[in-house]
Amino acid sequence: MAAPNWLSDAVLYQIYPQSFADSDGDGIGDLRGIAEHLDYLAWLGVTAVWLNPCFVSPMRDAGYDVADYLTIAPRYGNNDDLADLADKARTRGIRLLLDLVAGHTSDTHPWFVASAHDEDDHRYIWADSGPGGRLPERFVRSPGPRPGGYLPNFFDFQPALNFGYARQKADEPWRQGTEAEGPLANRAALRTIMDYWLGLGVSGFRVDMASSLVKDDPSFAETARLWREVRAWLDRAHPDAVLLSEWGDPAVAVPAGFHADFFLHFGGPDPGRPLLSLWSNGVATGPAGRDPEACYFGADGQGNAGTFLTAYRDALAAIGEPGHIALPTANHDFPRLHAGPRTSEQLPPAFAFLLTFPTLPAVYYGDEIGMRYIPGLPDTEGSISVVSSFNRAGSRTPMQWDSSPNAGFSDAPATRLYLPVDPDRGRPTVAGQRADQGSLLHLVRDLIALRRAYPELGPAGSLEILSDAYPLAYLRGGRFLVVINPSDRDRVLPHDRPKLAEATAVKQTGVRLDQETVSAGPFSFGIFRL
Ligand code: NOJ
């Protein structure tokens, strides 16, 4: 079944709930805080909001260590606040998506505590210790009376839920099949969780580590079977709801049952390369220890849009019609667009690309005003991840609303904030940029409005690439010409389509169309109607 229509023209907005708006003065964002800013999101024009996990949790991985899937963490409010938020959002044309942490729980979750007390419980993956008390590689010692150890999924305190193994091995008895009792119970639990929140008014989920469920599944055949089963149920029970995966490989994830998957800083045949080749300018990211090559959106103009375009085309060919490829500006795990050497004048061409390309755009909160990645913050709620030394806290600082104390994020003393506000006195704010028609915020809003007004600019419109160098130039729906120059130099594109010179500018900064050339000034973009 194809994705619900609303996803086709969606503009996603990701909110890290800790840092968006604090309504009760405890220094941590909450659901009422988000509700109080729904008018802003409606003004901006986004159509769906994805919230990072906001469930009961010891918060050792910022809520990705869930201890109760069916209860909102008290610091964010309660389940009624969530229902209220979904309802208020919907009346403004905004759908609410939650984060489904499907692959693991916290080690404080009652399921895990029970499992650590009962050798017949197989909701998690347990192995006995071998000679000398040694556990198999990667297993973590049992914290309960149960002997042996369990398999973690990410941090050690995140035991992997047992969805079975794709391959069995006689000498590894902990490898159960996907139809064993534990995996069946866990699959049923996923449906129960989804059904509950969908019943409260949410419109779907971003699924954490979606590819990780069935273990030792190199082709993802069994993991795909699992998600296709979930999808079939969803299509029947909640046909308007969507599942977006954290997989990083849309060519595999969409055929596996997801409505959309993100290009991310990892995943896919050349891990993370499509996204990194656009944005990553080497800011301490080191995803999986990689030293990123020059990115296309770098002032030095040393990048190559072809890497992304090829990956996009390949993914599209694998997906066919029924799904989408989501392209984020950033997220809570990797640096914001405004990071390292990238300056604020480089952001407009990046947004012009994001919002005129057929991928599903996802704006990470604060990127629409050009908030910075802040280096050097303390490790907060597991922000220094296990897979690299990158500190994710720098992408998770409080939203900058206005020029009042704490940038209007919270009334708490600055020392009690979840993370400090960007200390830069010239930091951008929503209020400041709303008052300035020439701001990034107004540009992002105008680009969103344009995309929503002209379906040719969305996933349905055709794409013809005229140049994948500097400037990047493409036609959308045969009707719009888009020119993007993220480099710090003038760029000229010769062409043999004299008609281009007659196109009218819809929105542009420093791009000129002539009979035989397109000229693009430093950090410019142009959207023209043919
Ligand atoms: C991916 C999430 O985006 C990340 O923040 C989290 O730490 C891991 N999954 C573990 O759940």
Coordinates of C-alpha atoms and ligand atoms in Angstrom, one line a residue:
M1 CA 0.0 0.0 0.0
A2 CA 1.3 3.5 -0.9
A3 CA 2.2 6.0 1.8
P4 CA -0.7 8.1 3.1
N5 CA -1.1 11.2 1.0
W6 CA -0.2 13.5 3.8
L7 CA 3.3 12.2 3.8
S8 CA 3.9 13.1 0.2
D9 CA 3.8 16.8 0.7
A10 CA 5.0 16.7 4.3
V11 CA 7.7 18.9 5.8
L12 CA 9.0 17.2 8.9
Y13 CA 10.3 19.0 12.0
Q14 CA 12.2 17.2 14.7
I15 CA 11.9 18.3 18.3
Y16 CA 14.3 17.1 21.0
P17 CA 11.8 17.5 23.8
Q18 CA 14.4 18.2 26.5
S19 CA 15.4 21.4 24.7
F20 CA 12.5 23.0 22.9
A21 CA 10.5 24.8 25.5
D22 CA 10.2 24.5 29.3
S23 CA 6.8 25.5 30.6
D24 CA 7.2 24.6 34.2
G25 CA 10.6 26.2 35.0
D26 CA 12.5 23.0 35.9
G27 CA 15.1 23.6 33.2
I28 CA 14.0 20.8 30.9
G29 CA 11.6 21.1 28.0
D30 CA 8.1 19.6 28.2
L31 CA 5.0 18.8 26.2
R32 CA 3.1 21.9 27.3
G33 CA 6.1 23.9 26.2
I34 CA 5.8 22.4 22.8
A35 CA 2.1 23.0 22.7
E36 CA 2.7 26.7 23.5
H37 CA 4.8 27.0 20.4
L38 CA 2.5 25.2 18.0
D39 CA 1.4 28.5 16.5
Y40 CA 5.1 29.1 15.6
L41 CA 5.3 25.7 13.9
A42 CA 2.1 26.4 12.0
W43 CA 3.4 29.8 11.0
L44 CA 6.6 28.1 9.8
G45 CA 4.5 25.7 7.7
V46 CA 5.8 22.3 8.9
T47 CA 3.2 19.6 8.6
A48 CA 4.6 16.8 10.9
V49 CA 6.6 16.9 14.1
W50 CA 8.7 14.0 15.3
L51 CA 9.5 13.9 19.0
N52 CA 12.5 12.0 20.4
P53 CA 11.5 9.5 23.1
C54 CA 9.5 11.1 25.9
F55 CA 8.6 8.0 27.9
V56 CA 9.5 6.9 31.4
S57 CA 13.2 6.3 31.4
P58 CA 16.3 6.6 33.6
M59 CA 17.6 8.9 30.8
R60 CA 21.0 7.4 30.6
D61 CA 20.6 7.7 26.8
A62 CA 18.4 10.7 26.7
G63 CA 15.2 8.5 26.8
Y64 CA 16.4 5.9 24.3
D65 CA 16.5 3.6 27.3
V66 CA 12.8 3.2 27.8
A67 CA 11.5 1.8 31.2
D68 CA 7.8 2.1 30.3
Y69 CA 6.6 2.5 26.7
L70 CA 3.1 3.5 27.7
T71 CA 3.7 6.4 30.1
I72 CA 5.1 9.8 29.4
A73 CA 8.1 10.7 31.6
P74 CA 6.8 12.9 34.4
R75 CA 9.4 15.6 33.5
Y76 CA 7.6 16.1 30.2
G77 CA 4.0 15.9 31.6
N78 CA 1.6 13.1 31.3
N79 CA -0.3 11.0 28.8
D80 CA -3.1 13.6 28.7
D81 CA -0.6 16.3 27.8
L82 CA 0.5 14.1 24.9
A83 CA -3.1 13.6 23.7
D84 CA -3.7 17.3 24.1
L85 CA -0.6 18.1 22.1
A86 CA -1.5 15.7 19.3
D87 CA -5.0 17.2 19.2
K88 CA -3.8 20.8 19.2
A89 CA -1.2 20.1 16.6
R90 CA -3.8 18.4 14.4
T91 CA -6.1 21.5 14.5
R92 CA -3.2 23.4 13.1
G93 CA -2.6 20.9 10.3
I94 CA 0.4 19.3 12.1
R95 CA 0.7 15.6 12.8
L96 CA 2.6 14.3 15.7
L97 CA 5.0 11.3 15.4
L98 CA 6.6 9.6 18.4
D99 CA 9.9 7.7 18.6
L100 CA 9.5 3.9 18.8
V101 CA 12.6 2.4 20.5
A102 CA 11.9 -1.1 19.1
G103 CA 15.2 -2.9 19.5
H104 CA 15.9 -2.5 23.2
T105 CA 14.7 -1.3 26.5
S106 CA 16.4 0.2 29.6
D107 CA 17.9 -2.4 32.0
T108 CA 15.4 -1.0 34.5
H109 CA 12.4 -2.0 32.4
P110 CA 10.2 -4.5 34.3
W111 CA 10.4 -6.9 31.3
F112 CA 14.2 -7.0 31.7
V113 CA 14.1 -7.1 35.5
A114 CA 11.7 -10.1 35.2
S115 CA 13.9 -11.7 32.6
A116 CA 17.0 -11.3 34.8
H117 CA 15.1 -13.3 37.5
D118 CA 13.7 -16.1 35.3
E119 CA 15.7 -18.4 33.2
D120 CA 12.7 -19.4 31.2
D121 CA 12.0 -15.9 30.0
H122 CA 13.2 -15.2 26.5
R123 CA 12.1 -11.6 25.9
Y124 CA 15.9 -10.8 25.8
I125 CA 18.9 -12.7 24.5
W126 CA 20.6 -14.6 27.3
A127 CA 23.7 -16.7 27.1
D128 CA 25.3 -18.9 29.7
S129 CA 28.9 -18.3 30.7
G130 CA 31.4 -20.7 29.3
P131 CA 34.6 -22.1 30.8
G132 CA 36.2 -19.7 33.4
G133 CA 32.9 -17.8 33.6
R134 CA 33.5 -16.1 30.3
L135 CA 30.6 -14.7 28.4
P136 CA 30.3 -14.8 24.6
E137 CA 31.7 -11.8 22.8
R138 CA 29.6 -8.6 23.4
F139 CA 27.4 -10.1 26.1
V140 CA 27.1 -8.3 29.4
R141 CA 27.0 -10.0 32.8
S142 CA 23.5 -10.5 34.2
P143 CA 22.6 -8.0 36.9
G144 CA 20.0 -10.4 38.5
P145 CA 20.0 -13.9 39.9
R146 CA 19.9 -15.4 36.4
P147 CA 23.3 -16.7 35.5
G148 CA 25.2 -15.8 32.3
G149 CA 24.7 -12.5 30.5
Y150 CA 22.5 -10.6 28.0
L151 CA 23.2 -9.0 24.6
P152 CA 23.0 -5.2 24.6
N153 CA 21.8 -3.3 21.5
F154 CA 23.7 0.0 22.0
F155 CA 24.9 1.1 25.4
D156 CA 25.4 -1.8 27.9
F157 CA 22.3 -0.6 29.8
Q158 CA 20.1 -1.1 26.7
P159 CA 19.5 -4.9 26.5
A160 CA 18.4 -6.0 23.1
L161 CA 14.9 -7.3 22.9
N162 CA 14.8 -10.8 21.4
F163 CA 13.4 -10.9 17.9
G164 CA 15.3 -14.0 17.1
Y165 CA 18.3 -14.7 14.8
A166 CA 18.2 -15.2 11.0
R167 CA 20.8 -18.0 11.3
Q168 CA 21.1 -20.7 13.9
K169 CA 24.3 -22.2 15.1
A170 CA 24.4 -25.4 17.1
D171 CA 27.1 -24.1 19.5
E172 CA 25.3 -20.8 20.1
P173 CA 22.0 -22.0 21.8
W174 CA 20.9 -18.4 22.6
R175 CA 20.1 -17.9 18.9
Q176 CA 16.4 -18.5 18.8
G177 CA 14.3 -18.5 15.6
T178 CA 12.1 -15.6 14.8
E179 CA 9.0 -17.6 15.6
A180 CA 10.1 -18.6 19.1
E181 CA 8.0 -17.5 22.1
G182 CA 10.1 -14.5 23.1
P183 CA 10.2 -13.0 19.6
L184 CA 6.5 -13.5 19.2
A185 CA 5.8 -11.8 22.5
N186 CA 8.0 -8.9 21.5
R187 CA 6.4 -8.5 18.1
A188 CA 3.0 -8.4 19.8
A189 CA 4.3 -5.8 22.3
L190 CA 5.3 -3.5 19.5
R191 CA 1.8 -3.6 18.1
T192 CA 0.4 -2.9 21.6
I193 CA 2.6 0.1 22.0
M194 CA 1.9 1.5 18.6
D195 CA -1.8 0.9 19.0
Y196 CA -1.9 2.7 22.3
W197 CA -0.3 5.9 21.1
L198 CA -2.1 5.9 17.7
G199 CA -5.3 5.6 19.7
L200 CA -4.3 8.8 21.6
G201 CA -4.0 10.7 18.4
V202 CA -0.5 10.4 17.1
S203 CA 0.1 9.8 13.4
G204 CA 3.0 7.4 13.4
F205 CA 6.6 6.7 14.6
R206 CA 10.2 7.2 13.8
V207 CA 11.6 3.8 14.6
D208 CA 14.9 3.7 16.4
M209 CA 17.6 1.3 15.0
A210 CA 15.0 -0.3 12.8
S211 CA 17.5 -2.6 11.1
S212 CA 18.8 -4.0 14.4
L213 CA 15.9 -6.2 15.4
V214 CA 16.6 -9.7 14.0
K215 CA 20.2 -10.6 14.8
D216 CA 22.8 -12.0 12.3
D217 CA 20.6 -11.1 9.4
P218 CA 23.1 -9.9 6.8
S219 CA 20.6 -9.4 4.0
F220 CA 17.9 -8.1 6.4
A221 CA 15.5 -10.6 5.0
E222 CA 14.1 -11.6 8.4
T223 CA 14.1 -8.0 9.7
A224 CA 12.2 -7.0 6.6
R225 CA 9.7 -9.8 7.2
L226 CA 9.1 -8.5 10.7
W227 CA 8.5 -5.0 9.6
R228 CA 6.4 -6.0 6.6
E229 CA 4.2 -7.9 9.1
V230 CA 4.0 -4.8 11.3
R231 CA 3.2 -2.7 8.2
A232 CA 0.4 -5.0 7.1
W233 CA -1.2 -4.7 10.5
L234 CA -0.8 -0.9 10.4
D235 CA -2.3 -0.6 7.0
R236 CA -5.3 -2.5 8.3
A237 CA -5.6 -1.0 11.7
H238 CA -4.3 2.6 11.2
P239 CA -4.1 3.2 7.5
D240 CA -3.3 6.9 7.9
A241 CA -0.3 6.3 10.1
V242 CA 3.3 6.2 9.0
L243 CA 6.5 4.5 10.0
L244 CA 9.8 6.3 9.3
S245 CA 12.9 4.2 10.0
E246 CA 16.3 5.0 11.4
W247 CA 18.0 2.7 9.0
G248 CA 20.1 5.0 6.8
D249 CA 19.4 2.9 3.7
P250 CA 16.1 3.8 2.0
A251 CA 16.7 1.3 -0.8
V252 CA 16.4 -1.5 1.8
A253 CA 14.2 0.1 4.5
V254 CA 11.3 1.1 2.3
P255 CA 10.9 -2.3 0.6
A256 CA 11.2 -3.7 4.2
G257 CA 7.9 -2.0 5.1
F258 CA 8.7 1.6 6.0
H259 CA 6.9 4.5 4.5
A260 CA 10.2 6.5 4.5
D261 CA 13.8 6.1 5.6
F262 CA 16.4 8.8 6.3
F263 CA 19.7 9.3 4.6
L264 CA 21.8 9.4 7.8
H265 CA 25.4 9.7 8.9
F266 CA 25.6 5.9 8.7
G267 CA 23.9 3.1 6.8
G268 CA 23.8 1.9 3.3
P269 CA 26.4 0.3 1.0
D270 CA 28.9 3.2 1.5
P271 CA 27.9 3.9 5.1
G272 CA 26.6 7.4 5.6
R273 CA 28.2 8.7 2.4
P274 CA 25.1 10.2 0.7
L275 CA 24.3 12.5 3.6
L276 CA 27.9 13.1 4.6
S277 CA 28.8 14.1 1.0
L278 CA 26.3 16.9 1.3
W279 CA 26.7 18.3 4.8
S280 CA 29.6 16.9 6.8
N281 CA 32.5 19.4 7.0
G282 CA 34.5 17.3 9.4
V283 CA 33.3 18.8 12.6
A284 CA 34.4 16.3 15.1
T285 CA 31.7 14.0 13.7
G286 CA 34.0 11.1 13.2
P287 CA 31.0 8.8 12.6
A288 CA 32.4 5.4 13.0
G289 CA 35.8 7.0 13.0
R290 CA 35.6 8.2 9.4
D291 CA 37.4 11.3 8.2
P292 CA 34.8 12.8 5.8
E293 CA 35.9 13.9 2.4
A294 CA 35.0 17.5 1.2
C295 CA 31.2 18.0 1.3
Y296 CA 29.2 19.6 -1.5
F297 CA 27.9 22.3 0.9
G298 CA 31.4 23.6 1.7
A299 CA 32.6 27.1 1.0
D300 CA 35.7 25.7 -0.7
G301 CA 33.7 24.2 -3.5
Q302 CA 35.7 20.9 -3.3
G303 CA 32.7 18.6 -2.9
N304 CA 30.7 16.7 -5.4
A305 CA 26.9 16.5 -5.6
G306 CA 27.2 13.5 -7.8
T307 CA 27.7 11.2 -4.8
F308 CA 24.4 12.2 -3.3
L309 CA 22.5 12.3 -6.6
T310 CA 23.7 8.8 -7.6
A311 CA 22.6 7.4 -4.2
Y312 CA 19.3 9.2 -4.5
R313 CA 18.6 7.7 -7.9
D314 CA 19.7 4.2 -6.8
A315 CA 17.4 4.4 -3.7
L316 CA 14.5 5.7 -5.8
A317 CA 14.9 2.9 -8.3
A318 CA 14.9 0.3 -5.5
I319 CA 11.9 1.9 -3.7
G320 CA 9.6 2.5 -6.7
E321 CA 6.5 4.5 -6.0
P322 CA 5.3 3.6 -2.5
G323 CA 7.8 5.3 -0.3
H324 CA 10.0 8.3 0.4
I325 CA 13.6 9.2 1.1
A326 CA 13.9 11.6 4.0
L327 CA 16.7 14.1 4.1
P328 CA 17.4 15.8 7.4
T329 CA 19.2 19.1 8.0
A330 CA 20.7 17.4 11.1
N331 CA 19.4 15.4 14.0
H332 CA 20.2 14.8 17.7
D333 CA 23.0 12.4 16.8
F334 CA 25.2 14.4 14.4
P335 CA 26.2 18.1 13.9
R336 CA 23.8 20.8 12.9
L337 CA 24.1 22.3 9.5
H338 CA 25.7 25.4 11.2
A339 CA 28.8 23.6 12.4
G340 CA 32.5 24.2 12.3
P341 CA 33.7 26.3 9.4
R342 CA 30.2 26.7 7.9
T343 CA 29.0 30.2 8.4
S344 CA 25.4 31.5 8.5
E345 CA 25.7 32.9 5.0
Q346 CA 26.1 29.3 3.7
L347 CA 22.8 28.2 5.1
P348 CA 20.4 29.7 2.5
P349 CA 21.6 27.6 -0.4
A350 CA 21.4 24.5 1.8
F351 CA 17.8 25.1 2.7
A352 CA 16.9 26.0 -0.9
F353 CA 18.3 22.6 -1.9
L354 CA 16.5 20.8 0.9
L355 CA 13.2 22.3 0.1
T356 CA 13.2 22.0 -3.7
F357 CA 14.6 18.5 -3.9
P358 CA 12.2 15.5 -4.2
T359 CA 13.4 14.0 -0.9
L360 CA 11.2 14.4 2.1
P361 CA 12.7 17.4 4.0
A362 CA 13.2 17.1 7.8
V363 CA 14.2 20.3 9.7
Y364 CA 15.9 19.7 13.0
Y365 CA 14.6 22.2 15.6
G366 CA 16.6 25.4 15.6
D367 CA 18.2 24.8 12.2
E368 CA 15.6 27.1 10.7
I369 CA 17.2 30.0 12.5
G370 CA 20.8 28.7 12.0
M371 CA 21.5 27.6 15.6
R372 CA 25.1 26.4 15.9
Y373 CA 26.6 23.0 16.9
I374 CA 28.3 23.9 20.2
P375 CA 31.5 22.0 20.9
G376 CA 32.9 21.3 24.4
L377 CA 29.8 20.6 26.4
P378 CA 29.7 18.1 29.3
D379 CA 28.6 14.5 28.5
T380 CA 24.8 14.8 29.2
E381 CA 22.5 11.9 29.4
G382 CA 24.8 9.7 27.3
S383 CA 25.5 12.3 24.7
I384 CA 28.9 10.9 24.0
S385 CA 27.9 7.9 22.1
V386 CA 29.3 4.4 22.2
V387 CA 30.1 4.4 18.5
S388 CA 32.3 7.5 18.4
S389 CA 33.7 10.1 20.7
F390 CA 31.4 12.7 19.1
N391 CA 29.5 14.7 21.7
R392 CA 25.9 14.9 20.6
A393 CA 25.1 17.5 23.3
G394 CA 26.3 20.2 20.9
S395 CA 23.3 19.5 18.7
R396 CA 20.9 19.4 21.6
T397 CA 21.1 22.8 23.2
P398 CA 18.0 24.8 24.1
M399 CA 15.9 26.4 21.4
Q400 CA 16.7 30.1 21.1
W401 CA 13.3 31.9 21.2
D402 CA 14.1 35.5 22.1
S403 CA 16.5 37.8 23.9
S404 CA 15.1 37.2 27.4
P405 CA 17.1 35.2 29.9
N406 CA 17.9 31.6 28.7
A407 CA 16.9 32.8 25.2
G408 CA 13.3 32.4 26.3
F409 CA 13.7 28.6 26.7
S410 CA 13.1 28.4 30.5
D411 CA 12.6 30.5 33.6
A412 CA 14.9 28.3 35.6
P413 CA 18.3 29.6 36.7
A414 CA 20.8 29.2 33.9
T415 CA 22.7 26.7 36.0
R416 CA 19.7 24.3 36.1
L417 CA 19.1 24.1 32.3
Y418 CA 19.3 20.7 30.7
L419 CA 22.2 22.1 28.6
P420 CA 23.5 25.6 28.4
V421 CA 22.2 28.0 25.9
D422 CA 24.6 29.0 23.1
P423 CA 26.8 31.6 24.9
D424 CA 27.3 33.7 21.8
R425 CA 25.8 37.1 22.4
G426 CA 24.9 37.4 18.7
R427 CA 23.1 34.0 18.8
P428 CA 20.1 33.9 16.4
T429 CA 16.6 33.8 17.9
V430 CA 13.1 33.2 16.6
A431 CA 11.9 36.6 17.7
G432 CA 14.8 38.4 16.2
Q433 CA 14.4 36.6 12.9
R434 CA 10.7 36.9 12.7
A435 CA 11.1 40.7 12.9
D436 CA 13.6 40.6 10.0
Q437 CA 12.1 39.8 6.6
G438 CA 15.6 39.1 5.2
S439 CA 16.4 36.4 7.9
L440 CA 17.0 32.7 7.4
L441 CA 13.8 32.0 9.2
H442 CA 11.7 33.9 6.7
L443 CA 13.6 32.3 3.9
V444 CA 12.9 28.8 5.3
R445 CA 9.2 29.7 5.8
D446 CA 8.9 31.0 2.2
L447 CA 10.6 28.0 0.8
I448 CA 8.3 25.7 2.7
A449 CA 5.3 27.7 1.5
L450 CA 6.6 27.4 -2.1
R451 CA 7.0 23.7 -1.8
R452 CA 3.5 23.3 -0.4
A453 CA 2.1 25.5 -3.1
Y454 CA 3.7 23.7 -6.0
P455 CA 3.6 19.9 -5.9
E456 CA 6.2 19.9 -8.7
L457 CA 8.8 20.8 -6.0
G458 CA 7.9 17.8 -3.9
P459 CA 8.4 14.1 -4.4
A460 CA 5.9 13.9 -7.2
G461 CA 7.6 16.4 -9.5
S462 CA 10.1 15.1 -12.1
L463 CA 13.8 15.8 -11.6
E464 CA 16.2 16.7 -14.4
I465 CA 19.8 17.5 -13.4
L466 CA 21.4 20.1 -15.6
S467 CA 24.6 20.3 -13.6
D468 CA 25.9 18.4 -10.6
A469 CA 29.0 20.5 -10.1
Y470 CA 29.1 24.2 -9.0
P471 CA 26.5 25.5 -9.4
L472 CA 24.1 22.6 -9.0
A473 CA 21.2 23.1 -11.4
Y474 CA 18.1 21.1 -11.9
L475 CA 14.6 21.3 -13.3
R476 CA 11.6 20.3 -11.2
G477 CA 8.4 19.2 -12.9
G478 CA 9.7 20.6 -16.1
R479 CA 8.5 23.9 -14.7
F480 CA 11.0 25.2 -12.1
L481 CA 14.7 25.8 -12.5
V482 CA 16.7 25.6 -9.3
V483 CA 20.3 26.8 -9.1
I484 CA 22.4 26.3 -6.0
N485 CA 25.9 27.6 -5.3
P486 CA 27.1 26.8 -1.8
S487 CA 30.7 27.8 -2.6
D488 CA 32.4 31.1 -1.9
R489 CA 33.1 31.9 -5.6
D490 CA 31.2 33.0 -8.6
R491 CA 30.2 30.1 -10.7
V492 CA 29.1 30.0 -14.3
L493 CA 27.2 27.2 -16.0
P494 CA 27.1 27.3 -19.8
H495 CA 23.9 25.9 -21.3
D496 CA 22.2 25.5 -24.7
R497 CA 18.7 26.3 -23.6
P498 CA 18.1 29.9 -24.5
K499 CA 14.6 29.7 -23.1
L500 CA 16.1 29.6 -19.6
A501 CA 16.9 33.3 -19.9
E502 CA 13.2 34.0 -20.0
A503 CA 12.4 32.3 -16.7
T504 CA 11.0 34.5 -13.9
A505 CA 12.6 34.5 -10.5
V506 CA 10.4 33.1 -7.8
K507 CA 13.0 33.4 -5.1
Q508 CA 16.7 34.1 -5.6
T509 CA 19.9 35.6 -4.3
G510 CA 22.6 36.4 -6.7
V511 CA 21.7 34.1 -9.6
R512 CA 21.5 35.5 -13.2
L513 CA 20.1 33.7 -16.2
D514 CA 21.4 34.6 -19.7
Q515 CA 20.9 33.1 -23.1
E516 CA 24.0 30.9 -22.8
T517 CA 25.0 30.9 -19.2
V518 CA 23.6 30.7 -15.7
S519 CA 25.8 32.8 -13.3
A520 CA 25.6 32.2 -9.6
G521 CA 27.4 34.4 -7.0
P522 CA 29.0 33.1 -3.8
F523 CA 26.5 31.3 -1.5
S524 CA 23.6 32.0 -3.8
F525 CA 20.5 30.1 -4.9
G526 CA 17.7 30.8 -7.4
I527 CA 14.3 29.3 -8.0
F528 CA 12.8 30.3 -11.4
R529 CA 9.6 29.5 -13.1
L530 CA 9.9 28.6 -16.8
Ligands
NOJ1 C1 19.7 6.0 17.7 C2 19.3 7.2 18.4 O1 19.0 8.2 17.4 C3 20.3 7.6 19.4 O2 20.2 8.8 19.9 C4 20.4 6.5 20.4 O3 21.5 6.8 21.3 C5 20.6 5.1 19.8 N1 19.7 4.9 18.7 C6 20.2 4.0 20.8 O4 18.8 4.0 21.0

